[in-house]
Coordinates of C-alpha atoms in Angstrom, one line a residue:
M21 CA -38.5 -15.0 -2.2
F22 CA -36.4 -12.6 -4.8
E23 CA -39.1 -10.4 -6.4
F24 CA -38.9 -8.0 -9.4
D25 CA -41.4 -4.6 -9.3
E26 CA -41.9 -2.9 -12.3
F27 CA -39.4 -0.1 -11.1
Q28 CA -36.9 -2.8 -11.2
L29 CA -37.7 -3.8 -15.0
G30 CA -39.1 -0.9 -16.3
F31 CA -42.0 -2.4 -17.9
N32 CA -44.1 -5.8 -17.2
D33 CA -46.0 -6.4 -20.5
R34 CA -46.1 -5.8 -23.9
S35 CA -48.8 -3.4 -23.6
R36 CA -46.3 -0.9 -22.0
R37 CA -43.7 -1.7 -24.5
S38 CA -45.9 -0.5 -27.6
S39 CA -47.6 2.3 -25.7
T40 CA -47.8 5.4 -27.8
D41 CA -48.1 8.1 -25.2
G42 CA -46.3 10.4 -26.9
S43 CA -43.2 10.8 -24.7
S44 CA -40.3 9.6 -27.0
R45 CA -38.2 9.9 -23.5
K46 CA -40.0 7.7 -21.5
N47 CA -39.9 5.1 -24.4
S48 CA -36.2 5.6 -24.8
I49 CA -35.5 4.9 -21.2
E50 CA -38.0 2.0 -21.2
G51 CA -36.3 0.6 -24.4
S52 CA -32.5 1.3 -22.2
R53 CA -34.1 -0.5 -19.4
R54 CA -34.9 -3.6 -21.6
N55 CA -32.0 -3.5 -23.3
S56 CA -30.2 -3.4 -20.0
M57 CA -32.3 -6.0 -18.6
E58 CA -32.0 -8.2 -21.7
L59 CA -28.3 -8.1 -21.1
V60 CA -28.3 -9.0 -17.4
G61 CA -30.8 -11.9 -17.9
T62 CA -28.9 -13.6 -21.0
K63 CA -25.8 -13.2 -18.4
A64 CA -27.8 -15.2 -16.1
G65 CA -28.5 -17.9 -18.4
T66 CA -30.3 -21.0 -17.2
A67 CA -30.7 -19.0 -13.6
M68 CA -32.7 -16.5 -14.9
P69 CA -35.8 -16.3 -12.8
A70 CA -39.3 -16.9 -13.7
E71 CA -40.1 -13.2 -13.3
M72 CA -37.6 -12.2 -15.6
R73 CA -38.3 -14.7 -18.0
Q74 CA -41.9 -13.5 -17.9
A75 CA -41.1 -9.5 -18.3
L76 CA -38.8 -10.6 -21.3
N77 CA -41.2 -12.4 -23.2
L78 CA -39.6 -15.6 -23.1
K79 CA -42.4 -17.9 -22.1
G80 CA -41.8 -21.4 -24.3
L81 CA -38.5 -20.0 -25.9
V82 CA -36.0 -21.1 -23.6
P83 CA -35.7 -24.7 -21.3
A84 CA -38.2 -24.4 -18.5
S85 CA -35.9 -25.7 -15.8
I86 CA -34.6 -22.6 -13.4
E87 CA -31.2 -23.6 -11.8
N88 CA -28.9 -22.2 -9.6
F89 CA -25.2 -21.1 -9.9
A90 CA -23.9 -24.5 -8.7
K91 CA -25.4 -26.4 -11.5
Q92 CA -24.2 -24.0 -14.1
E93 CA -20.7 -24.8 -12.8
L94 CA -21.2 -28.3 -12.8
R95 CA -22.1 -28.4 -16.5
A96 CA -19.3 -25.9 -17.3
Y97 CA -16.7 -28.0 -15.6
E98 CA -18.3 -31.1 -17.1
Q99 CA -17.8 -29.7 -20.6
L100 CA -14.3 -28.2 -19.8
M101 CA -13.1 -31.9 -18.8
T102 CA -14.7 -33.3 -22.2
K103 CA -11.9 -31.3 -24.3
S104 CA -8.9 -33.6 -25.0
T105 CA -6.3 -30.8 -25.4
D106 CA -5.3 -27.9 -23.1
L107 CA -5.8 -25.6 -26.2
E108 CA -9.1 -27.0 -26.8
K109 CA -9.9 -26.2 -23.1
Y110 CA -8.2 -22.5 -23.2
E111 CA -10.7 -21.8 -26.2
F112 CA -13.6 -23.5 -23.8
L113 CA -12.8 -21.2 -21.3
A114 CA -12.1 -17.8 -23.4
V115 CA -15.9 -18.1 -25.0
L116 CA -16.7 -18.7 -21.1
R117 CA -15.2 -15.6 -20.4
S118 CA -16.8 -13.6 -22.9
T119 CA -20.0 -15.0 -22.6
H120 CA -20.4 -15.4 -18.6
V121 CA -17.7 -13.7 -16.7
N122 CA -19.1 -14.5 -13.4
L123 CA -19.6 -18.1 -14.6
F124 CA -15.9 -18.1 -15.8
F125 CA -14.5 -16.6 -12.4
R126 CA -16.5 -18.9 -10.2
L127 CA -15.0 -22.0 -12.1
V128 CA -11.5 -20.7 -12.1
I129 CA -11.6 -19.7 -8.4
R130 CA -13.1 -23.0 -7.5
H131 CA -10.6 -25.0 -9.5
F132 CA -7.7 -22.8 -9.6
R133 CA -4.9 -25.2 -9.4
E134 CA -6.3 -27.2 -12.3
I135 CA -7.3 -24.1 -14.7
A136 CA -4.7 -21.6 -13.8
P137 CA -1.9 -23.5 -15.9
I138 CA -4.6 -23.3 -18.8
I139 CA -5.5 -19.8 -19.0
Y140 CA -2.0 -19.2 -18.3
T141 CA 1.4 -20.7 -18.7
P142 CA 2.1 -23.0 -19.7
T143 CA -1.1 -23.5 -22.0
V144 CA -1.6 -19.5 -23.0
G145 CA 2.3 -19.8 -25.0
E146 CA 0.6 -22.3 -27.3
A147 CA -2.5 -20.1 -27.8
C148 CA -0.2 -17.2 -28.4
L149 CA 1.6 -19.3 -31.0
N150 CA -1.4 -19.7 -32.6
Y151 CA -3.6 -16.5 -31.6
S152 CA -4.3 -15.3 -35.0
H153 CA -5.8 -18.6 -36.2
I154 CA -8.0 -18.8 -33.1
Y155 CA -8.9 -15.3 -32.4
P156 CA -12.1 -15.2 -34.1
F157 CA -13.5 -18.2 -32.5
L158 CA -12.6 -17.0 -29.0
Y159 CA -14.6 -13.8 -29.0
P160 CA -18.2 -12.5 -30.2
F161 CA -18.0 -10.4 -33.1
R162 CA -17.7 -6.4 -31.6
T163 CA -16.7 -7.6 -28.3
S164 CA -13.8 -5.6 -27.3
V165 CA -11.3 -7.6 -25.0
G166 CA -8.8 -4.9 -25.1
L167 CA -6.9 -2.2 -27.0
F168 CA -4.6 -3.2 -30.4
I169 CA -2.8 -0.2 -30.7
T170 CA -0.8 0.4 -33.9
L171 CA 2.5 2.9 -34.8
E172 CA -0.1 4.8 -36.6
D173 CA -2.7 5.1 -33.8
A174 CA -0.2 6.6 -31.5
D175 CA -0.8 10.0 -33.6
D176 CA -4.4 9.6 -32.9
I177 CA -4.3 7.7 -29.2
D178 CA -7.0 9.7 -27.8
T179 CA -9.8 8.6 -30.3
V180 CA -8.6 4.8 -29.6
I181 CA -8.9 5.7 -25.8
E182 CA -12.6 7.3 -26.8
N183 CA -13.7 4.3 -28.8
Y184 CA -12.6 2.1 -25.7
C185 CA -14.6 4.2 -23.3
F186 CA -17.9 4.2 -25.8
S187 CA -17.6 0.2 -26.4
M188 CA -18.1 -0.2 -22.4
L189 CA -21.5 -0.7 -21.1
D190 CA -20.6 0.0 -17.5
I191 CA -19.1 3.6 -17.3
V192 CA -16.2 2.8 -15.1
H193 CA -12.6 3.8 -15.7
P194 CA -10.2 0.5 -15.8
E195 CA -7.8 0.3 -12.4
I196 CA -5.0 -1.7 -14.2
T197 CA -3.8 -2.4 -17.6
V198 CA -1.2 -5.3 -18.8
I199 CA 0.8 -3.8 -21.9
T200 CA 2.8 -5.6 -24.1
D201 CA 4.3 -5.3 -27.5
G202 CA 4.6 -9.1 -28.2
S203 CA 8.5 -8.9 -28.8
R204 CA 9.5 -11.6 -25.9
I205 CA 6.6 -13.6 -25.0
L206 CA 7.5 -15.9 -22.5
G207 CA 10.4 -17.8 -24.0
L208 CA 8.6 -18.2 -27.5
G209 CA 10.4 -15.0 -29.3
D210 CA 8.7 -12.5 -31.0
L211 CA 4.9 -13.1 -31.6
G212 CA 3.9 -9.7 -32.5
V213 CA -0.1 -9.0 -31.9
N214 CA -0.2 -12.7 -31.3
G215 CA 1.3 -11.8 -28.0
M216 CA -2.4 -10.1 -26.4
G217 CA -3.0 -13.4 -25.0
I218 CA -0.7 -12.6 -22.4
P219 CA -2.2 -9.5 -20.9
I220 CA -5.6 -11.3 -21.2
G221 CA -4.3 -14.4 -19.1
K222 CA -2.5 -12.2 -16.7
L223 CA -5.3 -9.9 -15.9
Q224 CA -7.9 -13.0 -15.3
L225 CA -5.1 -13.9 -12.7
Y226 CA -5.2 -10.7 -11.1
V227 CA -9.2 -11.0 -10.8
A228 CA -9.0 -14.5 -9.8
A229 CA -6.1 -14.6 -7.4
A230 CA -6.4 -11.1 -5.8
G231 CA -9.8 -9.9 -6.5
L232 CA -9.4 -6.9 -8.9
N233 CA -12.5 -5.9 -10.5
P234 CA -12.9 -7.6 -14.1
K235 CA -14.9 -4.8 -15.4
R236 CA -12.2 -2.4 -14.3
T237 CA -9.3 -4.2 -16.1
L238 CA -7.7 -3.5 -19.6
P239 CA -5.5 -5.5 -21.8
I240 CA -3.3 -3.7 -24.4
V241 CA -0.8 -5.0 -27.3
L242 CA 1.2 -2.4 -29.1
D243 CA 0.9 -3.9 -32.4
F244 CA 4.1 -2.3 -33.9
G245 CA 5.0 -5.0 -35.9
T246 CA 7.1 -8.4 -35.8
N247 CA 10.6 -9.3 -36.7
S248 CA 9.5 -12.9 -37.0
Q249 CA 9.3 -14.1 -40.8
R250 CA 7.0 -16.8 -39.5
Y251 CA 4.2 -14.3 -38.6
L252 CA 5.3 -12.0 -41.8
N253 CA 4.7 -14.5 -44.0
D254 CA 1.3 -16.3 -42.7
P255 CA -1.6 -15.5 -44.7
L256 CA -3.8 -15.2 -41.3
Y257 CA -1.4 -13.4 -39.2
L258 CA -3.8 -10.4 -37.9
G259 CA -1.0 -7.8 -36.7
T260 CA 0.7 -5.3 -38.9
R261 CA 2.7 -6.5 -41.4
Q262 CA 6.2 -4.6 -41.1
E263 CA 9.2 -5.0 -39.3
R264 CA 9.6 -3.4 -35.5
P265 CA 10.8 0.4 -35.8
D266 CA 13.8 1.6 -34.4
D267 CA 14.4 2.7 -30.9
T268 CA 13.5 6.4 -31.8
T269 CA 10.3 5.5 -33.2
F270 CA 9.8 3.0 -30.6
Y271 CA 10.0 5.5 -27.6
E272 CA 8.4 8.1 -29.5
A273 CA 5.4 6.2 -30.1
T274 CA 5.4 4.6 -26.5
D275 CA 5.6 8.2 -24.7
K276 CA 2.6 9.0 -26.8
I277 CA 0.6 6.3 -25.8
I278 CA 1.4 6.1 -22.1
T279 CA 1.4 9.5 -21.4
A280 CA -2.5 9.7 -23.3
L281 CA -3.4 6.4 -21.3
H282 CA -2.4 8.4 -17.7
R283 CA -3.9 11.4 -18.9
A284 CA -7.3 9.4 -19.5
F285 CA -6.9 7.2 -16.5
P286 CA -4.4 8.7 -14.0
E287 CA -5.1 6.5 -11.4
M288 CA -4.7 3.5 -13.3
L289 CA -1.8 0.8 -12.7
I290 CA 0.2 0.1 -15.5
Q291 CA 2.0 -3.4 -15.8
F292 CA 4.6 -3.7 -18.6
E293 CA 5.2 -7.3 -19.7
D294 CA 6.9 -9.5 -22.3
F295 CA 8.9 -6.5 -23.9
S296 CA 12.5 -7.1 -25.2
T297 CA 15.3 -7.0 -22.5
D298 CA 16.2 -3.5 -23.7
H299 CA 12.7 -2.0 -24.0
A300 CA 11.6 -3.6 -21.1
F301 CA 14.4 -1.9 -19.0
G302 CA 14.0 1.2 -21.0
L303 CA 10.6 1.8 -20.3
L304 CA 10.7 1.1 -16.7
D305 CA 13.5 3.3 -16.2
R306 CA 11.1 6.0 -18.2
W307 CA 8.4 5.9 -16.2
R308 CA 8.5 4.1 -12.7
K309 CA 9.0 7.7 -11.0
D310 CA 6.5 9.5 -12.9
I311 CA 3.3 7.3 -13.0
L312 CA 2.0 4.0 -11.0
C313 CA 3.7 1.4 -12.9
F314 CA 5.9 -1.6 -12.7
N315 CA 7.4 -4.7 -15.0
D316 CA 6.5 -8.0 -13.9
D317 CA 9.5 -9.5 -15.9
I318 CA 12.1 -7.4 -14.1
Q319 CA 10.6 -6.9 -10.7
G320 CA 7.7 -9.2 -10.3
T321 CA 10.1 -12.1 -11.2
G322 CA 12.7 -11.1 -8.7
C323 CA 9.9 -10.5 -6.4
V324 CA 8.5 -14.0 -6.4
I325 CA 11.9 -16.0 -6.4
L326 CA 12.9 -13.7 -3.4
G327 CA 10.3 -15.2 -1.3
G328 CA 11.1 -18.9 -2.1
F329 CA 14.8 -17.8 -2.0
I330 CA 14.4 -16.5 1.7
S331 CA 13.1 -19.9 3.1
A332 CA 15.8 -21.7 1.1
V333 CA 18.5 -20.1 2.4
E334 CA 17.0 -20.6 5.9
E335 CA 16.9 -24.4 5.0
A336 CA 19.9 -24.5 3.1
G337 CA 22.4 -25.4 6.4
I338 CA 24.8 -22.5 5.5
P339 CA 25.5 -19.2 6.6
A340 CA 23.8 -16.6 4.3
Q341 CA 27.1 -14.8 3.8
D342 CA 28.8 -18.0 2.3
H343 CA 26.4 -18.5 -0.5
R344 CA 27.6 -18.4 -3.9
I345 CA 24.9 -17.6 -6.5
L346 CA 25.2 -18.7 -10.1
F347 CA 22.9 -17.7 -12.9
A348 CA 22.3 -19.4 -16.0
G349 CA 20.7 -16.8 -18.2
A350 CA 21.5 -13.0 -18.1
G351 CA 18.0 -11.4 -20.0
S352 CA 16.0 -8.7 -18.2
A353 CA 14.3 -11.1 -15.9
A354 CA 17.7 -13.1 -14.7
V355 CA 19.1 -9.7 -13.9
G356 CA 16.2 -8.1 -12.1
V357 CA 15.7 -11.5 -9.8
A358 CA 19.4 -10.8 -9.2
K359 CA 19.1 -7.6 -8.0
Q360 CA 16.1 -8.6 -5.8
L361 CA 18.0 -11.3 -3.8
L362 CA 21.1 -8.9 -3.6
Q363 CA 18.9 -6.3 -1.5
Y364 CA 17.8 -9.5 0.8
F365 CA 21.4 -9.9 1.7
V366 CA 22.2 -6.2 2.2
I367 CA 18.9 -5.5 4.1
E368 CA 18.4 -8.8 6.1
H369 CA 21.7 -9.8 6.7
E370 CA 23.6 -6.1 6.5
I371 CA 26.2 -7.4 3.8
P372 CA 27.4 -4.3 2.1
E373 CA 26.2 -3.8 -1.3
E374 CA 29.6 -4.0 -3.1
K375 CA 30.3 -7.3 -1.0
A376 CA 27.1 -8.7 -1.6
K377 CA 27.7 -8.2 -5.5
T378 CA 30.4 -10.6 -5.5
M379 CA 28.4 -13.3 -4.2
F380 CA 26.7 -13.3 -7.9
W381 CA 27.6 -14.8 -11.3
F382 CA 26.4 -15.1 -14.6
V383 CA 26.7 -17.1 -17.6
D384 CA 25.2 -16.5 -21.0
S385 CA 25.2 -17.7 -24.3
H386 CA 29.3 -16.6 -24.5
G387 CA 30.2 -18.1 -21.2
M388 CA 30.6 -16.3 -17.9
I389 CA 30.3 -12.9 -17.8
T390 CA 33.0 -10.7 -17.1
A391 CA 34.3 -7.2 -17.9
N392 CA 37.6 -8.5 -19.9
R393 CA 35.5 -11.0 -22.0
G394 CA 36.3 -9.1 -25.1
D395 CA 32.6 -8.1 -25.9
K396 CA 32.5 -5.8 -28.5
K397 CA 30.0 -4.0 -26.1
L398 CA 28.5 -5.9 -22.8
A399 CA 24.8 -5.1 -22.6
E400 CA 24.0 -2.2 -20.5
H401 CA 21.8 -4.6 -17.9
K402 CA 24.8 -7.1 -17.8
V403 CA 27.4 -4.8 -16.6
H404 CA 26.1 -4.3 -13.3
F405 CA 27.0 -8.0 -12.4
A406 CA 29.9 -8.5 -14.7
R407 CA 32.8 -9.9 -12.7
R408 CA 35.9 -8.0 -12.2
D409 CA 38.0 -10.3 -9.7
N410 CA 38.5 -13.0 -12.5
G411 CA 41.9 -12.2 -13.7
T412 CA 42.4 -14.0 -16.8
T413 CA 40.0 -16.9 -16.1
Q414 CA 37.4 -17.2 -18.5
C415 CA 35.0 -19.5 -18.5
K416 CA 33.4 -20.8 -22.0
N417 CA 29.9 -22.3 -20.8
L418 CA 28.1 -23.4 -17.5
A419 CA 29.9 -26.5 -17.0
E420 CA 33.1 -24.6 -16.8
T421 CA 32.0 -22.1 -14.4
I422 CA 30.4 -24.4 -11.9
E423 CA 33.5 -25.8 -11.5
Y424 CA 35.1 -22.5 -11.2
V425 CA 32.4 -20.8 -8.7
K426 CA 31.3 -23.9 -6.9
P427 CA 27.9 -22.4 -6.7
T428 CA 25.3 -23.1 -3.8
A429 CA 22.5 -21.8 -5.7
L430 CA 22.0 -22.4 -9.3
I431 CA 18.9 -20.1 -11.0
G432 CA 18.1 -21.1 -14.4
L433 CA 16.4 -18.2 -16.8
S434 CA 18.2 -19.3 -19.9
T435 CA 15.0 -20.5 -21.8
I436 CA 17.0 -23.5 -23.0
H437 CA 15.1 -26.8 -22.4
K438 CA 17.7 -29.3 -20.0
T439 CA 19.9 -26.9 -19.4
F440 CA 20.5 -28.5 -16.1
N441 CA 21.3 -31.9 -17.8
E442 CA 22.2 -34.9 -15.2
D443 CA 26.1 -33.9 -15.2
I444 CA 25.4 -30.3 -14.1
L445 CA 22.8 -31.3 -11.6
T446 CA 24.8 -34.6 -10.3
R447 CA 27.7 -31.7 -9.9
M448 CA 25.9 -29.4 -8.0
S449 CA 25.0 -32.2 -5.5
Q450 CA 28.8 -33.1 -4.8
L451 CA 29.8 -29.4 -4.5
N452 CA 26.9 -29.1 -1.6
A453 CA 27.8 -32.6 0.1
Q454 CA 27.7 -30.8 3.3
N455 CA 24.3 -28.6 2.7
R456 CA 21.5 -28.7 0.6
P457 CA 21.5 -27.5 -3.2
I458 CA 19.5 -24.6 -4.3
I459 CA 18.4 -25.1 -7.7
F460 CA 15.7 -23.1 -9.6
P461 CA 15.0 -23.8 -13.3
L462 CA 12.7 -20.9 -13.9
S463 CA 12.2 -20.6 -17.5
N464 CA 8.6 -21.5 -19.1
P465 CA 6.9 -23.0 -20.5
E466 CA 8.1 -26.3 -19.5
S467 CA 9.3 -26.5 -23.4
K468 CA 12.0 -24.2 -21.7
A469 CA 12.6 -25.7 -18.4
E470 CA 16.6 -26.1 -17.4
C471 CA 15.0 -29.5 -15.5
T472 CA 12.5 -30.9 -14.1
F473 CA 11.2 -31.7 -10.6
E474 CA 12.3 -35.5 -10.6
E475 CA 15.6 -35.0 -12.4
A476 CA 16.4 -32.6 -10.1
M477 CA 15.7 -35.1 -7.0
Q478 CA 17.2 -37.7 -8.4
C479 CA 20.2 -36.5 -9.0
T480 CA 20.5 -34.9 -5.6
N481 CA 19.5 -38.0 -3.7
N482 CA 16.4 -35.9 -2.7
R483 CA 18.1 -33.2 -0.9
V484 CA 17.7 -30.3 -3.5
L485 CA 15.9 -27.1 -2.4
F486 CA 13.5 -26.4 -5.6
A487 CA 11.3 -24.1 -7.4
S488 CA 10.7 -23.8 -10.8
G489 CA 8.8 -21.4 -13.3
T490 CA 6.5 -23.9 -14.5
A491 CA 4.3 -26.4 -12.5
F492 CA 5.7 -29.9 -12.3
P493 CA 3.9 -32.9 -10.7
E494 CA 5.1 -34.3 -7.1
Y495 CA 7.4 -36.9 -6.6
T496 CA 7.4 -39.8 -4.8
I497 CA 10.8 -41.0 -3.3
P498 CA 10.7 -44.6 -4.3
E499 CA 12.4 -45.9 -1.0
T500 CA 10.2 -44.1 1.3
S501 CA 7.2 -43.5 -0.5
E502 CA 7.0 -39.8 0.6
V503 CA 5.5 -37.9 -1.7
C504 CA 7.4 -34.5 -2.3
V505 CA 5.8 -31.0 -3.6
P506 CA 7.6 -28.9 -6.3
G507 CA 7.8 -25.5 -5.4
Q508 CA 6.9 -23.2 -8.2
G509 CA 7.9 -19.9 -8.1
N510 CA 5.3 -18.5 -10.3
N511 CA 5.0 -15.1 -10.7
M512 CA 1.1 -15.2 -9.8
Y513 CA 1.7 -15.5 -6.3
V514 CA 3.2 -11.8 -6.3
F515 CA 1.9 -9.7 -9.4
P516 CA -1.9 -10.1 -8.2
P517 CA -1.4 -8.9 -4.7
I518 CA 1.1 -6.0 -5.9
G519 CA -1.6 -4.8 -8.5
L520 CA -4.3 -5.1 -5.9
G521 CA -2.1 -3.1 -3.0
A522 CA -1.3 -0.5 -5.4
V523 CA -5.0 -0.1 -6.7
L524 CA -6.3 0.0 -3.0
C525 CA -3.7 2.8 -1.7
K526 CA -2.5 4.6 -4.8
P527 CA 0.9 5.0 -4.0
A528 CA 2.8 7.6 -5.9
R529 CA 5.1 4.9 -7.2
I530 CA 5.8 1.2 -6.2
T531 CA 9.5 1.4 -4.6
D532 CA 12.2 -1.4 -4.4
T533 CA 11.4 -1.5 -0.7
M534 CA 7.7 -2.2 -1.5
F535 CA 8.6 -5.6 -3.7
Y536 CA 10.9 -6.5 -0.7
A537 CA 8.0 -6.0 1.8
V538 CA 5.8 -8.6 -0.5
S539 CA 9.0 -11.1 -0.8
K540 CA 9.2 -10.8 3.0
A541 CA 5.5 -11.4 3.3
L542 CA 5.5 -14.2 1.0
A543 CA 7.8 -16.3 3.0
N544 CA 6.0 -15.5 5.9
S545 CA 2.6 -16.7 4.7
L546 CA 4.1 -20.3 4.6
S547 CA 1.7 -22.6 7.5
S548 CA 3.3 -24.5 9.7
D549 CA 2.3 -27.0 8.0
E550 CA 4.1 -26.1 4.8
R551 CA 7.2 -25.2 6.7
A552 CA 7.3 -28.9 8.4
R553 CA 7.2 -30.3 4.7
G554 CA 10.2 -28.2 3.8
E555 CA 7.9 -26.2 1.0
L556 CA 9.1 -23.0 -0.3
Y557 CA 5.9 -21.7 -1.5
P558 CA 2.3 -21.7 0.0
R559 CA -0.1 -24.5 -1.6
I560 CA -1.7 -22.5 -4.4
E561 CA -5.3 -23.3 -3.1
R562 CA -5.0 -20.5 -0.6
I563 CA -3.5 -17.9 -3.0
R564 CA -6.5 -15.7 -2.5
Q565 CA -5.9 -15.6 1.3
V566 CA -2.5 -15.0 0.4
S567 CA -2.5 -12.3 -1.7
A568 CA -4.7 -10.5 1.2
R569 CA -1.7 -10.7 3.1
L570 CA 1.1 -9.6 0.5
A571 CA -1.1 -6.8 -0.8
G572 CA -1.6 -5.8 2.9
A573 CA 2.1 -5.7 3.4
L574 CA 2.7 -3.4 0.1
I575 CA 0.1 -1.0 1.8
V576 CA 1.8 -1.3 4.8
Q577 CA 5.2 -0.3 3.1
A578 CA 3.7 2.5 1.1
V579 CA 2.3 3.7 4.6
R580 CA 5.9 3.6 6.3
E581 CA 7.5 5.4 3.1
G582 CA 4.7 8.2 3.0
L583 CA 3.8 7.5 -0.5
V584 CA 0.3 6.1 0.1
G585 CA -2.3 7.9 -1.6
D586 CA -5.3 6.9 -0.4
K587 CA -5.6 8.3 3.3
H588 CA -8.1 5.8 4.6
W589 CA -5.1 3.2 5.1
L590 CA -3.0 5.5 7.2
D591 CA -5.7 5.3 10.1
I592 CA -5.8 1.6 9.3
V593 CA -2.0 1.1 9.6
R594 CA -1.4 3.2 12.3
G595 CA -4.4 2.2 14.5
S596 CA -3.3 -1.6 14.1
M597 CA 0.6 -1.1 13.8
P598 CA 1.6 1.7 15.7
E599 CA 5.3 0.5 15.3
V600 CA 5.0 1.8 11.8
V601 CA 6.3 5.3 11.5
E602 CA 6.9 6.9 8.4
G603 CA 10.5 6.8 7.4
K604 CA 11.5 4.7 10.2
G605 CA 12.4 1.0 9.9
K606 CA 13.1 -1.7 7.3
P607 CA 10.7 -3.6 5.3
D608 CA 9.9 -6.6 7.1
G609 CA 6.6 -8.0 5.3
R610 CA 4.6 -7.7 8.8
V611 CA 0.8 -6.9 8.2
S612 CA -1.7 -6.6 10.9
R613 CA -5.0 -8.5 10.8
R614 CA -7.2 -5.4 10.8
V615 CA -5.2 -4.8 7.3
I616 CA -5.7 -8.0 6.0
G617 CA -9.3 -8.1 6.9
E618 CA -10.0 -4.9 5.3
V619 CA -8.0 -5.6 2.2
K620 CA -10.5 -8.8 2.1
T621 CA -13.6 -6.9 2.2
L622 CA -12.5 -4.6 -0.7
M623 CA -11.5 -7.9 -3.0
W624 CA -13.9 -8.7 -5.5
S625 CA -15.8 -12.0 -5.7
P626 CA -18.3 -13.4 -8.2
P627 CA -21.6 -13.1 -7.3
S628 CA -22.8 -16.7 -5.3
S629 CA -26.3 -16.5 -6.3
V630 CA -28.3 -15.2 -9.2
E631 CA -30.3 -12.6 -6.9
Q632 CA -26.8 -11.0 -5.9
Y633 CA -25.6 -11.1 -9.4
I634 CA -28.9 -9.2 -10.8
V635 CA -28.9 -6.8 -8.1
E636 CA -25.4 -5.8 -8.6
A637 CA -25.6 -6.0 -12.4
M638 CA -28.8 -3.8 -12.5
T639 CA -26.9 -1.4 -10.2
A640 CA -23.8 -1.2 -12.3
I641 CA -25.8 -0.2 -15.4
D642 CA -28.3 2.5 -13.9
P643 CA -27.8 3.1 -10.0
E644 CA -31.1 4.9 -9.8
D645 CA -33.1 2.0 -11.0
V646 CA -32.2 -0.2 -8.4

């Protein structure tokens, strides 16, 4: 039986609350304790114990039934299922997250496969499109969901950070932030301040998938304006009504903001998200060597796709060096993916980098990217993979490029729906008759996907090695009734454990080889059953287990590179993996059980009982009281 004593509660009857003993400090402390207990009790909801109800004078004011957390979950899930659209489900979950954070995460973790596409892609895209219209109904007034920083705020950013710290009930510094300016949200374009839904959604996945502490996450949107007339003309738009600044102004403002954030929270990991292509690369190049940061669109996407690609190469049926890889789309995500795949051929198969580069081709809206295509000025990030061996050959579109390249792998990051039409898919099957074609339509949400799993299966006689950026249903082969599961190269496999590993071991920076180690660990995490079925990614139901392994792989690689900040991990890694020597060996994604076990003990989970919740909550508010 869980008991509350006077010391825990701070008072136990009305007489103490109205006491006039002349001690204002005592009254202040007791008032503070009562406020804290009321907050904790409110969050416990219908599971609030009888003793706490009595102490808070709630007799007759709430239903008499005292429930456990399991019944609360059942009721919440039942209500979720009554919502007729995914956007309505998103709104319900957003309110639940604001009012009952532990119940929210218990629900998400228990029903991860079902709920993840609602709190993140694809539903978060629809939520962002409508964010200014639904925002006031998602969060209680005066509840801080993150930071909304304007250009003008950049000159007074310390005040903004002070306001944030003052607004937090628990005196804890954030461990991780996801920051965007809303200029390129998913495949939906410039959404301005409406892009705040992305940092919120991603941080929820950091918590649910990898056990980051929800109290130590900080969503940030840089409200620098928007170039979208739709929002500038929308009377309900909540953001700054001005066009975006020039590059000089942009970088001056972001320098001030990031410098101040790093000064206030020097150990906080910064994840850049959904910036325009040029700014995405610019910010990453500017900060990656100076602070703990990464860009998920550039590095995370490449990392997760490499994990699936490693498995696909093993299953394709041709030597690694014989692959020809064609990208449809040449934005920051596509180039980031290509650079990760390039490192795989260099590190794993010891192909010289310049030779490995010749295995890659790109197509953008003007056709195959070549150095002599006639562009007035080829975008800087495209120059790296521009072909210089094409002679006078120029291909105007994807179909022509396929005939010229004869690719073994086709990777889509075009954000153009049905780019991989029936003719394209059929031709890929014909060109790879002696091996299995690799087809990765990675654009999301589904409305931007290059093809579906069903289309790829039907056009390749069920031989395709498939991974998508958005979730597709299973496909049943009519002739055999075999149920096939599509691979989903969703970044949620890697960015949560990358964040967890970085927060735990505090490396000086996150290197390309750390991402590579995580990719290898992802490929190595497939179970024997998953391998037997030819799947490229682990089942999503195992994501927390997989996250612990991947976070451990990043930590091991940080030790190998001599960059680990928390020396606690040096003893653990060296004691359980004596073969890991600083400055020696290539990243292999291997990690010991001891490292994985230590990571698991440090992953946050929502309290499993009301007693555990109340003790943890009261301790967090006032450690001396419990």
